[in-house]
Coordinates of N, CA and C in Angstrom, one line a residue:
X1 N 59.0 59.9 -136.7 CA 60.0 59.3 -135.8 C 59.4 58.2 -134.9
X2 N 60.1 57.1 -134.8 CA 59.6 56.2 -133.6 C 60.0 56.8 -132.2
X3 N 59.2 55.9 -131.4 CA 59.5 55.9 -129.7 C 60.8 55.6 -129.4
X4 N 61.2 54.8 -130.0 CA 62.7 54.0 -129.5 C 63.6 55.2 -130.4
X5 N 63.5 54.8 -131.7 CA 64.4 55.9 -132.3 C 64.9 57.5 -131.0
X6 N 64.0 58.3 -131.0 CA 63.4 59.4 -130.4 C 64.3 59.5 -128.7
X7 N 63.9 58.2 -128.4 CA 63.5 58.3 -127.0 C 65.4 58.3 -126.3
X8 N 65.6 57.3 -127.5 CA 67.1 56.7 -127.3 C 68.5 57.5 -127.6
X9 N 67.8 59.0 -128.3 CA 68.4 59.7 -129.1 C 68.4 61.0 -127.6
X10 N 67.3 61.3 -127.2 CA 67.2 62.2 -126.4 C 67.6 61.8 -125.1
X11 N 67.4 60.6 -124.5 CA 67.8 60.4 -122.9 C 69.3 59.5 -123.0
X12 N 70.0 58.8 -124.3 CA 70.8 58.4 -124.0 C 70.3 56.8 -123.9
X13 N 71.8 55.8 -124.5 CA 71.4 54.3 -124.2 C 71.4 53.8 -122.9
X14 N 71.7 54.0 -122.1 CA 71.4 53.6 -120.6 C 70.1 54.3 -119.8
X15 N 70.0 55.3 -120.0 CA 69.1 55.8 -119.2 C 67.5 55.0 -120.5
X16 N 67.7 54.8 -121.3 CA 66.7 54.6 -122.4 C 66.5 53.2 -122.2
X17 N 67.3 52.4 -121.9 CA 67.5 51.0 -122.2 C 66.8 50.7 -120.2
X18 N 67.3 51.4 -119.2 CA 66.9 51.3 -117.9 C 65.5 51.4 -117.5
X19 N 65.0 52.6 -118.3 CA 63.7 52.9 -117.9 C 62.5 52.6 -119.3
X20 N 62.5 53.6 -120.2 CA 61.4 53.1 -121.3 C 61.7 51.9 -122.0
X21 N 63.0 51.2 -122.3 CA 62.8 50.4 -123.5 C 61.9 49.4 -122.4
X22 N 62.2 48.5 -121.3 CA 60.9 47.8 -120.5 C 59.9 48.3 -120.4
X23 N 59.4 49.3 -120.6 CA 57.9 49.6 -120.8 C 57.9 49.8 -122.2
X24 N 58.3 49.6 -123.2 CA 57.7 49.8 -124.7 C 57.9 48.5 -125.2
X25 N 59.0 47.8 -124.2 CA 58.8 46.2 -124.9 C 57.4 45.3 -124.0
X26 N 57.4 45.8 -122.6 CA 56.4 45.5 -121.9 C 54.8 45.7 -123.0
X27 N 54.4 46.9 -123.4 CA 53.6 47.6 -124.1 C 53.3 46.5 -125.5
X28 N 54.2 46.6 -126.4 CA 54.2 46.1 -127.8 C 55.0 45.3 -127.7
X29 N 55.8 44.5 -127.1 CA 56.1 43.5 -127.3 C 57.4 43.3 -128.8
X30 N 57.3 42.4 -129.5 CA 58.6 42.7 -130.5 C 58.0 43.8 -131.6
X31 N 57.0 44.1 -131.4 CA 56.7 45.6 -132.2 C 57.4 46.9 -131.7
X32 N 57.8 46.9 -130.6 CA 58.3 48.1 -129.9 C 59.0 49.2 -130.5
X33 N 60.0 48.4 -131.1 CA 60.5 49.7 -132.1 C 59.9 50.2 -133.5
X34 N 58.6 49.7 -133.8 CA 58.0 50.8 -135.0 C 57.3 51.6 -134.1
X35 N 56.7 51.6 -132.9 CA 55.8 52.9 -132.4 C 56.1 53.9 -132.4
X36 N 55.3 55.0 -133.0 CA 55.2 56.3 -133.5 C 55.4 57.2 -132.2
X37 N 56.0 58.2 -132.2 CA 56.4 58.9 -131.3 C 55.8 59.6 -130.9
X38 N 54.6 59.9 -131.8 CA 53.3 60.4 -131.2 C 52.3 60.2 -129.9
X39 N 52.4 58.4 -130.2 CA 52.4 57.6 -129.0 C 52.5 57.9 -127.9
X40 N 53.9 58.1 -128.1 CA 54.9 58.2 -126.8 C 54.3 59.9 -126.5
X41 N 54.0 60.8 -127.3 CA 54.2 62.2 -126.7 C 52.7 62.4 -126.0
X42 N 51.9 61.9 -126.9 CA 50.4 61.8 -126.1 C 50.2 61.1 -124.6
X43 N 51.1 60.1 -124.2 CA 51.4 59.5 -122.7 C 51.9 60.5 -122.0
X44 N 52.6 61.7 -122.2 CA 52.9 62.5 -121.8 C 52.1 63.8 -121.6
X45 N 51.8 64.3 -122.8 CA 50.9 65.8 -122.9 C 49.9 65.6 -122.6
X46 N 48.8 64.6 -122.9 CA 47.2 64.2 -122.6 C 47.0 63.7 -121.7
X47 N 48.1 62.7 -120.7 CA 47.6 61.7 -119.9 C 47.6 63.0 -118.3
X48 N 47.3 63.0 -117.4 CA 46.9 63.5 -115.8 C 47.9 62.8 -115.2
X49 N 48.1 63.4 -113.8 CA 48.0 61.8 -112.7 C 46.8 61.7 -112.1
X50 N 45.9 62.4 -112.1 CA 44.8 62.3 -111.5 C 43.8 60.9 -112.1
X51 N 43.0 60.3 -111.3 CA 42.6 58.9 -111.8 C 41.2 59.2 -111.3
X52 N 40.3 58.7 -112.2 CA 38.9 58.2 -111.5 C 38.2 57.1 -111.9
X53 N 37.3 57.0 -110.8 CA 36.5 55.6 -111.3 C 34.9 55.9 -111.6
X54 N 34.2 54.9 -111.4 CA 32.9 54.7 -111.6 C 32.1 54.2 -110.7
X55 N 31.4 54.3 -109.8 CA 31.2 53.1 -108.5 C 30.1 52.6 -109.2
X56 N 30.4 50.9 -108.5 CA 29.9 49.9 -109.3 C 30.8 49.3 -110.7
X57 N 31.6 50.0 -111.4 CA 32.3 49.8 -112.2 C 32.3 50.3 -113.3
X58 N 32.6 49.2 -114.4 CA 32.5 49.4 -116.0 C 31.0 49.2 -116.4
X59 N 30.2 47.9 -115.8 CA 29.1 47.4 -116.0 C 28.0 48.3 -115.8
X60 N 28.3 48.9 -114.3 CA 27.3 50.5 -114.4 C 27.0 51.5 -114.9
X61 N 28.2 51.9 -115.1 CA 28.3 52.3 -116.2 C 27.3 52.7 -117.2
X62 N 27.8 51.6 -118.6 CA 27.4 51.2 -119.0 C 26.0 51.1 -119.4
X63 N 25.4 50.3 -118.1 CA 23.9 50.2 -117.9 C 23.4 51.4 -117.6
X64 N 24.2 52.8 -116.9 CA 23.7 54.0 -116.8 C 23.6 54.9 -118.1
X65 N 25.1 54.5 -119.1 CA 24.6 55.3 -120.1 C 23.3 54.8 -121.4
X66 N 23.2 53.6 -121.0 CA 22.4 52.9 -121.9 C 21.1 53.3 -122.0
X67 N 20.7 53.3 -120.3 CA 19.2 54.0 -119.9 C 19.6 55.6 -120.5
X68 N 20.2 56.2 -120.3 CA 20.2 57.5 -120.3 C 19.7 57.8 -122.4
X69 N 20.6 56.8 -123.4 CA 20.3 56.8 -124.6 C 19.1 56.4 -124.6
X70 N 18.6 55.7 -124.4 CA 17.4 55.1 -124.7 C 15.8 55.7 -123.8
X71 N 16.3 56.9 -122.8 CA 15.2 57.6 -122.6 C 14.9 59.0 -123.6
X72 N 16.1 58.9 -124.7 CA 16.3 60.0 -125.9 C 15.9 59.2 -126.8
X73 N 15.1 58.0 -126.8 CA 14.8 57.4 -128.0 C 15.6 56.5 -128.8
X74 N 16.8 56.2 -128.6 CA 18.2 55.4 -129.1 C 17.8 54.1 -128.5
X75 N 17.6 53.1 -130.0 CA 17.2 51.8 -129.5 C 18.2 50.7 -129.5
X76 N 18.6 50.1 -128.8 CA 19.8 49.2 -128.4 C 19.5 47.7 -128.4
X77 N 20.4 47.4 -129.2 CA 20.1 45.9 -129.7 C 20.9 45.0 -129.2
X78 N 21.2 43.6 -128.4 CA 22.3 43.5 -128.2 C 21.8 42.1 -128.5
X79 N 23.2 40.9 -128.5 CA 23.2 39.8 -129.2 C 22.9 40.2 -130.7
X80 N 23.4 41.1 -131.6 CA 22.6 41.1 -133.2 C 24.2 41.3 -133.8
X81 N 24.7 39.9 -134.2 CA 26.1 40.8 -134.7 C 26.0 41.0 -136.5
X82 N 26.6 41.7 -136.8 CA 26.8 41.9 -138.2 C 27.3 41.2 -138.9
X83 N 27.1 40.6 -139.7 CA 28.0 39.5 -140.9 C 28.3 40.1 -142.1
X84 N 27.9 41.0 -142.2 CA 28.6 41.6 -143.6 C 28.1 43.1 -144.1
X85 N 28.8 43.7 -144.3 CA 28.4 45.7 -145.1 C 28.2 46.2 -146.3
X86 N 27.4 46.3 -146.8 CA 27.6 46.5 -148.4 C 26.7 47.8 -148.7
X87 N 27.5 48.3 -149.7 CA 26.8 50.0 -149.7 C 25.8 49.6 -150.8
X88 N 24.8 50.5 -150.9 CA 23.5 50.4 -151.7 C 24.1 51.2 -152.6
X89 N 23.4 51.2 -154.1 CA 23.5 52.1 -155.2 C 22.9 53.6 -155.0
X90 N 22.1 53.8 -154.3 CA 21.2 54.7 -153.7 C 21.6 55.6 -152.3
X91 N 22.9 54.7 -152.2 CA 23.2 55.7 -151.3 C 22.8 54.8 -149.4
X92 N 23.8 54.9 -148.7 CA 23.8 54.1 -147.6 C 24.3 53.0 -147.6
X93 N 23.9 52.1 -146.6 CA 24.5 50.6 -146.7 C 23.5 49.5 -145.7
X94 N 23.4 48.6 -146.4 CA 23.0 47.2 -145.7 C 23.7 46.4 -145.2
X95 N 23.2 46.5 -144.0 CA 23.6 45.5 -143.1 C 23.0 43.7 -143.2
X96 N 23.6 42.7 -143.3 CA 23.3 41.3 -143.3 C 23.3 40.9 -142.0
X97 N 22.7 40.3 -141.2 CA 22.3 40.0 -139.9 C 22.4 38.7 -139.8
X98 N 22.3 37.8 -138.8 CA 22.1 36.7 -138.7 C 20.8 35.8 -139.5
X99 N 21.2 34.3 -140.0 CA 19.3 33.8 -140.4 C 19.5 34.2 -142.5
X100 N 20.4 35.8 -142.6 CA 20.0 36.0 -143.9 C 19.0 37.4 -143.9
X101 N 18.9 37.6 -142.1 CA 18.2 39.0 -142.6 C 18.7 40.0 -143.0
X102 N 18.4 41.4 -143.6 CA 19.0 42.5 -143.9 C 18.5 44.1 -143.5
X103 N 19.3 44.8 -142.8 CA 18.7 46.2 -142.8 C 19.5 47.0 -143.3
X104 N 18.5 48.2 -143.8 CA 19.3 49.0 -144.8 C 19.2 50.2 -143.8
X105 N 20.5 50.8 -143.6 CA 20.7 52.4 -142.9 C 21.5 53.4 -143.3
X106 N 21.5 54.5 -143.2 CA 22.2 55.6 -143.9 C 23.6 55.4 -143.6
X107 N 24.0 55.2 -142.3 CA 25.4 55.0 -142.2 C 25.5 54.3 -141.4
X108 N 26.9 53.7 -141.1 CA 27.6 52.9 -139.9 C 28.6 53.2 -139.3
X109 N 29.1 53.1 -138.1 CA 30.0 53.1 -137.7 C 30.5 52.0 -137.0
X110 N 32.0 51.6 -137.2 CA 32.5 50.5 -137.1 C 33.6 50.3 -135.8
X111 N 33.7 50.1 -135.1 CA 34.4 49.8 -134.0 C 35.5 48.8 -133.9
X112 N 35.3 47.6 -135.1 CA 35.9 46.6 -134.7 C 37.6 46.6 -135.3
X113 N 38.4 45.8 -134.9 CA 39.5 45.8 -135.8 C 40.0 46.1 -137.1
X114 N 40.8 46.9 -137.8 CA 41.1 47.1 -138.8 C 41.0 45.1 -139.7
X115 N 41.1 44.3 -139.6 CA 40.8 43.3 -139.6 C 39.5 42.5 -140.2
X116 N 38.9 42.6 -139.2 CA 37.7 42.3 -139.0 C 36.9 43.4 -139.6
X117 N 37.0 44.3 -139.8 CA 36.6 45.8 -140.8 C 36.9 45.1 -142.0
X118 N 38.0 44.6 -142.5 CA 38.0 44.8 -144.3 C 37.3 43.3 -144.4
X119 N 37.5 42.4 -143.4 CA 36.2 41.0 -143.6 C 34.8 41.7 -143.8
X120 N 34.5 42.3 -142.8 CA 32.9 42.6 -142.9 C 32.6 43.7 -144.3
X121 N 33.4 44.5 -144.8 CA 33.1 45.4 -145.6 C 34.2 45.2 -147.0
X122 N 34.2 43.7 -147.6 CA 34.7 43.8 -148.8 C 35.1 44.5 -149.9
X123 N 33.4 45.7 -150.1 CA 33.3 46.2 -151.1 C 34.1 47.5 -150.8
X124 N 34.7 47.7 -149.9 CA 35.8 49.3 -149.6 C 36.2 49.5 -150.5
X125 N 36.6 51.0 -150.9 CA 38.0 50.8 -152.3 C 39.0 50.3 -152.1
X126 N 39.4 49.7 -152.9 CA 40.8 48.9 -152.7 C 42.0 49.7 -151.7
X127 N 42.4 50.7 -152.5 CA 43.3 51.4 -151.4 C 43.0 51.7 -150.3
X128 N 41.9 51.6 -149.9 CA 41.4 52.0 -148.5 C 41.6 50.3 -147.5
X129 N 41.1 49.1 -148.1 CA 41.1 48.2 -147.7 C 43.1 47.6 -147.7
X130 N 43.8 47.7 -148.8 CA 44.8 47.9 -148.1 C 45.5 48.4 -147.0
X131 N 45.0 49.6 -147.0 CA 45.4 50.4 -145.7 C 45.4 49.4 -144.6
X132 N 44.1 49.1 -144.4 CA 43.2 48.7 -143.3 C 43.9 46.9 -143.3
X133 N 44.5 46.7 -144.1 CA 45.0 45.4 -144.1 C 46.9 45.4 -143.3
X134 N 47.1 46.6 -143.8 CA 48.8 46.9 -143.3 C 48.9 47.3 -141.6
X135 N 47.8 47.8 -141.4 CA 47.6 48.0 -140.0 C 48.0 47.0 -139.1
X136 N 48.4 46.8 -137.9 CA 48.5 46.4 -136.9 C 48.0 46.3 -135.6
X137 N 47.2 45.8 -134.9 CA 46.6 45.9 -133.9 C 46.9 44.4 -132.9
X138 N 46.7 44.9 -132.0 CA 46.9 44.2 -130.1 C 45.9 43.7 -129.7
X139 N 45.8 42.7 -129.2 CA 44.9 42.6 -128.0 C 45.1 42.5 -126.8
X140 N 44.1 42.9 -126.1 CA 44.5 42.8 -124.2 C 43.9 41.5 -123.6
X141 N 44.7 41.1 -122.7 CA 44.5 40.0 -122.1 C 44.1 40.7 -120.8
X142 N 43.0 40.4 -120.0 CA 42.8 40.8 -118.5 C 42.0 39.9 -117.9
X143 N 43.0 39.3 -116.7 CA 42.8 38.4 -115.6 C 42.2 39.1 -114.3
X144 N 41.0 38.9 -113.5 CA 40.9 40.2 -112.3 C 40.4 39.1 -111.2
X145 N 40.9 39.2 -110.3 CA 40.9 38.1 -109.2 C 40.5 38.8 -107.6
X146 N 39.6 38.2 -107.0 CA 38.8 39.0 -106.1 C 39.6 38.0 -105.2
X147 N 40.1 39.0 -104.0 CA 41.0 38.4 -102.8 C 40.4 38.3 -101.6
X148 N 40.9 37.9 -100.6 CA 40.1 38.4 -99.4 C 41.2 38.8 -98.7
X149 N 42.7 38.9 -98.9 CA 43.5 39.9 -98.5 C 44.3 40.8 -99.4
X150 N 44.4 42.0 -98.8 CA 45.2 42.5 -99.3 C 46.6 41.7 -99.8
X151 N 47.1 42.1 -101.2 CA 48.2 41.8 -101.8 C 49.5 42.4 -101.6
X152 N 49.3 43.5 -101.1 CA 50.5 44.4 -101.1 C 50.0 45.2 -99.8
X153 N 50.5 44.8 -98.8 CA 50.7 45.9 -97.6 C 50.9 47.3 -97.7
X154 N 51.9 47.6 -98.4 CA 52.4 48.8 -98.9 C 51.5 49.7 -99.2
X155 N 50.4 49.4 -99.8 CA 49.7 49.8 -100.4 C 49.7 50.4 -102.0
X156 N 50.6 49.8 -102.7 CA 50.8 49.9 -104.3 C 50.1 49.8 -105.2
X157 N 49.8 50.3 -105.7 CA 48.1 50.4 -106.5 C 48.7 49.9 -108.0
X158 N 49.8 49.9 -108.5 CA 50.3 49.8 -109.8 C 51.9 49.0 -110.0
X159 N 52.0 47.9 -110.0 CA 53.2 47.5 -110.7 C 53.7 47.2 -112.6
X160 N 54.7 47.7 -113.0 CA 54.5 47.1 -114.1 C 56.4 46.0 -114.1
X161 N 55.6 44.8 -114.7 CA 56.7 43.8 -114.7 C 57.1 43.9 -115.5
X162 N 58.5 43.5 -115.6 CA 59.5 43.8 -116.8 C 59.0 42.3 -117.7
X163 N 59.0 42.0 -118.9 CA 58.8 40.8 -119.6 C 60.4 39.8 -119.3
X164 N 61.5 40.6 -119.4 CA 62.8 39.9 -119.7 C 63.0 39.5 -118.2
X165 N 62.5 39.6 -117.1 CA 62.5 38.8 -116.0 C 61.8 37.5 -115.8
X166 N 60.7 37.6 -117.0 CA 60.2 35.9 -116.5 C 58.5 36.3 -116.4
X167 N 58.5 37.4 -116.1 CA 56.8 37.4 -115.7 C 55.5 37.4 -116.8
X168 N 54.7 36.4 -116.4 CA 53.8 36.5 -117.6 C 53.1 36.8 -117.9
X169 N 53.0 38.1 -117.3 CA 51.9 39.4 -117.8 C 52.7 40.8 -117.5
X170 N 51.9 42.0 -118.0 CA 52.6 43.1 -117.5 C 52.1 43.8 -117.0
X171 N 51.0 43.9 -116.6 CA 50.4 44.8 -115.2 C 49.8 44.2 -114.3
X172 N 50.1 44.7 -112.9 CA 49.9 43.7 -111.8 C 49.1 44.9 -110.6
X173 N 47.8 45.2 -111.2 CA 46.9 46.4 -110.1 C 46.2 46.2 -109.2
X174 N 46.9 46.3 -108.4 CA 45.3 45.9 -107.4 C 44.4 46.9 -106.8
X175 N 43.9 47.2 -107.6 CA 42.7 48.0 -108.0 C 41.9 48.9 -106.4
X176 N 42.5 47.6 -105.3 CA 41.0 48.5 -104.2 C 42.4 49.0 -103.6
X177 N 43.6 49.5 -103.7 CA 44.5 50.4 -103.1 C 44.1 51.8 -103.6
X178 N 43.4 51.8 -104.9 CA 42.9 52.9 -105.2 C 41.7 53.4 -104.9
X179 N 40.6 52.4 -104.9 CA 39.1 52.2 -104.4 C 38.8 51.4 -103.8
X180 N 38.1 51.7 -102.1 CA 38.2 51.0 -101.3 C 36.9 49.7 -101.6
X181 N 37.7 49.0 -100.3 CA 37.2 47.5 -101.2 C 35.2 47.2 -100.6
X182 N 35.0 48.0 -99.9 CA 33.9 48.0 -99.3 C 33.0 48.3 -100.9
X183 N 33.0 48.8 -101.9 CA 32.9 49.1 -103.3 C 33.0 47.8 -104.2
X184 N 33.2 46.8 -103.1 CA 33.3 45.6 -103.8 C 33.1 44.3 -103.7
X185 N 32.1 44.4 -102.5 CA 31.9 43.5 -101.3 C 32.4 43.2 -100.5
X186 N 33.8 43.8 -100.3 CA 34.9 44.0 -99.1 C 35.6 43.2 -99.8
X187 N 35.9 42.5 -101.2 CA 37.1 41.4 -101.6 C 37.8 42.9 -102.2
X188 N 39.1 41.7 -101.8 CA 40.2 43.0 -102.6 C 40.6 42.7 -104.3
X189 N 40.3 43.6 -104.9 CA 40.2 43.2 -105.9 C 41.9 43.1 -107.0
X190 N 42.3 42.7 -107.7 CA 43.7 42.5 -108.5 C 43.8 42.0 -109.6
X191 N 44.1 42.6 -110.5 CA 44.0 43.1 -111.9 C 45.1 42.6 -112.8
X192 N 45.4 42.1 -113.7 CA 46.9 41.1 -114.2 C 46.3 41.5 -115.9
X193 N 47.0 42.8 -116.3 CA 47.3 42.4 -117.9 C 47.7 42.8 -118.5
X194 N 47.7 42.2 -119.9 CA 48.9 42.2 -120.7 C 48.6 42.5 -122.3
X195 N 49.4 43.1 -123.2 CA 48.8 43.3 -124.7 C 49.9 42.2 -125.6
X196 N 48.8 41.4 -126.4 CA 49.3 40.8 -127.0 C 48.8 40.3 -128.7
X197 N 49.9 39.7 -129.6 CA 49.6 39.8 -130.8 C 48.0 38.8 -130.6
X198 N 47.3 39.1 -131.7 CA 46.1 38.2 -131.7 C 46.4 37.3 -131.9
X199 N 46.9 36.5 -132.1 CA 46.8 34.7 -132.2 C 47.7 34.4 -131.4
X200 N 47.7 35.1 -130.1 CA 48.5 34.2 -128.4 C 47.7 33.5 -128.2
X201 N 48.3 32.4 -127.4 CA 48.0 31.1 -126.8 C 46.8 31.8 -125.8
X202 N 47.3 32.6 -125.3 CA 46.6 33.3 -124.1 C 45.0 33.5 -124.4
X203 N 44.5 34.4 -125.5 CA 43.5 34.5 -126.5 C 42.6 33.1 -126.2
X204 N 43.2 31.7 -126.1 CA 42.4 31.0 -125.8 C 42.2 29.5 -125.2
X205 N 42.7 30.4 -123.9 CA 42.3 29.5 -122.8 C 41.1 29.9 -122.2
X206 N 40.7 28.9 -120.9 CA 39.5 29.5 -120.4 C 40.4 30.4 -118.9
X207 N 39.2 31.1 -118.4 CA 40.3 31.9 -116.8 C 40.5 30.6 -116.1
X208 N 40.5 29.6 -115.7 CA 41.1 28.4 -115.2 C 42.8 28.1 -116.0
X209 N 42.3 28.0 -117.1 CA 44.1 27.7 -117.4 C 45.0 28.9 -117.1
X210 N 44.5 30.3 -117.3 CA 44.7 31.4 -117.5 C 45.4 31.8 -116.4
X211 N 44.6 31.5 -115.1 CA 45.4 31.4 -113.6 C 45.7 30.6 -113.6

């Protein structure tokens, strides 16, 4: 079952068309009506209201779990991108590096786009690499702009814009209504974004044109 199918069937076309179809066209965009209903039931059954953060952020994160792998011995390479996957006769697979170099390791795991997966790993079985070619995937656009006033008096931590009004993104957070801004050198921080097909305009400007 899709989201739209589902959603339109159970709440009715006005109440469907009022409330979720702007957040699933907001969401996916002219894809909205293939998303899987699953989707939609996981926003519901898995998601909290409860929110947390990180002080310091994503970057700390990050850098905290990085120290934490690497005092277990986990060695972290960064700048080294992969150019290509190919499984050995013997079992594993080689990695091609930048220059022409190569390492051989037992396994991989792959993070990147269904996409960019069947580029780097030609040799897949065919039906697998179809798969991985039918697939669909988004990108996010995120603009984040450090203020020195508050945006919203109110104190509204979350807007989401409808697209069919004109606005050119769909989330509009201002982030220190949730976490105070002292967490951030006292700028208020505000958050603008949006999911979109991969080859938007948006994808490649710099943040100057962008704002």
């Amino acid at each position: 079952h899709t989201a739209d199918a589902w959603l339109r069937k159970a709440y009715g076309a006005r109440l469907y068309g009022i409330l979720y179809k702007p957040l699933l066209v907001g969401k996916f965009g002219p894809h909205y009506a293939e998303v899987n209903m699953a989707w939609f039931w996981a926003r519901l059954k898995a998601r909290t209201t409860r929110l947390g953060t990180f002080e310091g952020g994503f970057q700390a994160f990050a850098d905290a779990f990085a120290a934490y792998l690497q005092e277990r011995g986990v060695v972290i390479r960064l700048n080294t991108p992969v150019e290509q996957i190919r499984p050995r006769a013997e079992g594993g697979v080689t990695l091609t590096l930048p220059g022409g170099a190569s390492e051989d390791v037992t396994a991989c795991l792959v993070t990147t786009s269904p996409t960019l997966l069947a580029r780097l790993a030609p040799d897949l079985p065919g039906n697998y690499l179809e798969g991985l070619l039918r697939l669909k995937s988004m990108g996010a656009v995120a603009l984040v702009l450090a203020l020195r006033h508050r945006l919203s008096e109110e104190g509204y931590y979350w807007f989401n814009l409808p697209k069919s009004a004109g606005f050119p993104f769909l989330a509009l957070v201002e982030h220190t209504n949730f976490v105070s801004p002292e967490h951030f050198g006292g700028d208020h921080i505000v958050y603008c974004g949006d999911y979109l097909d991969p080859d938007h305009e948006y994808f490649h400007l710099s943040k100057e044109d962008l704002l």
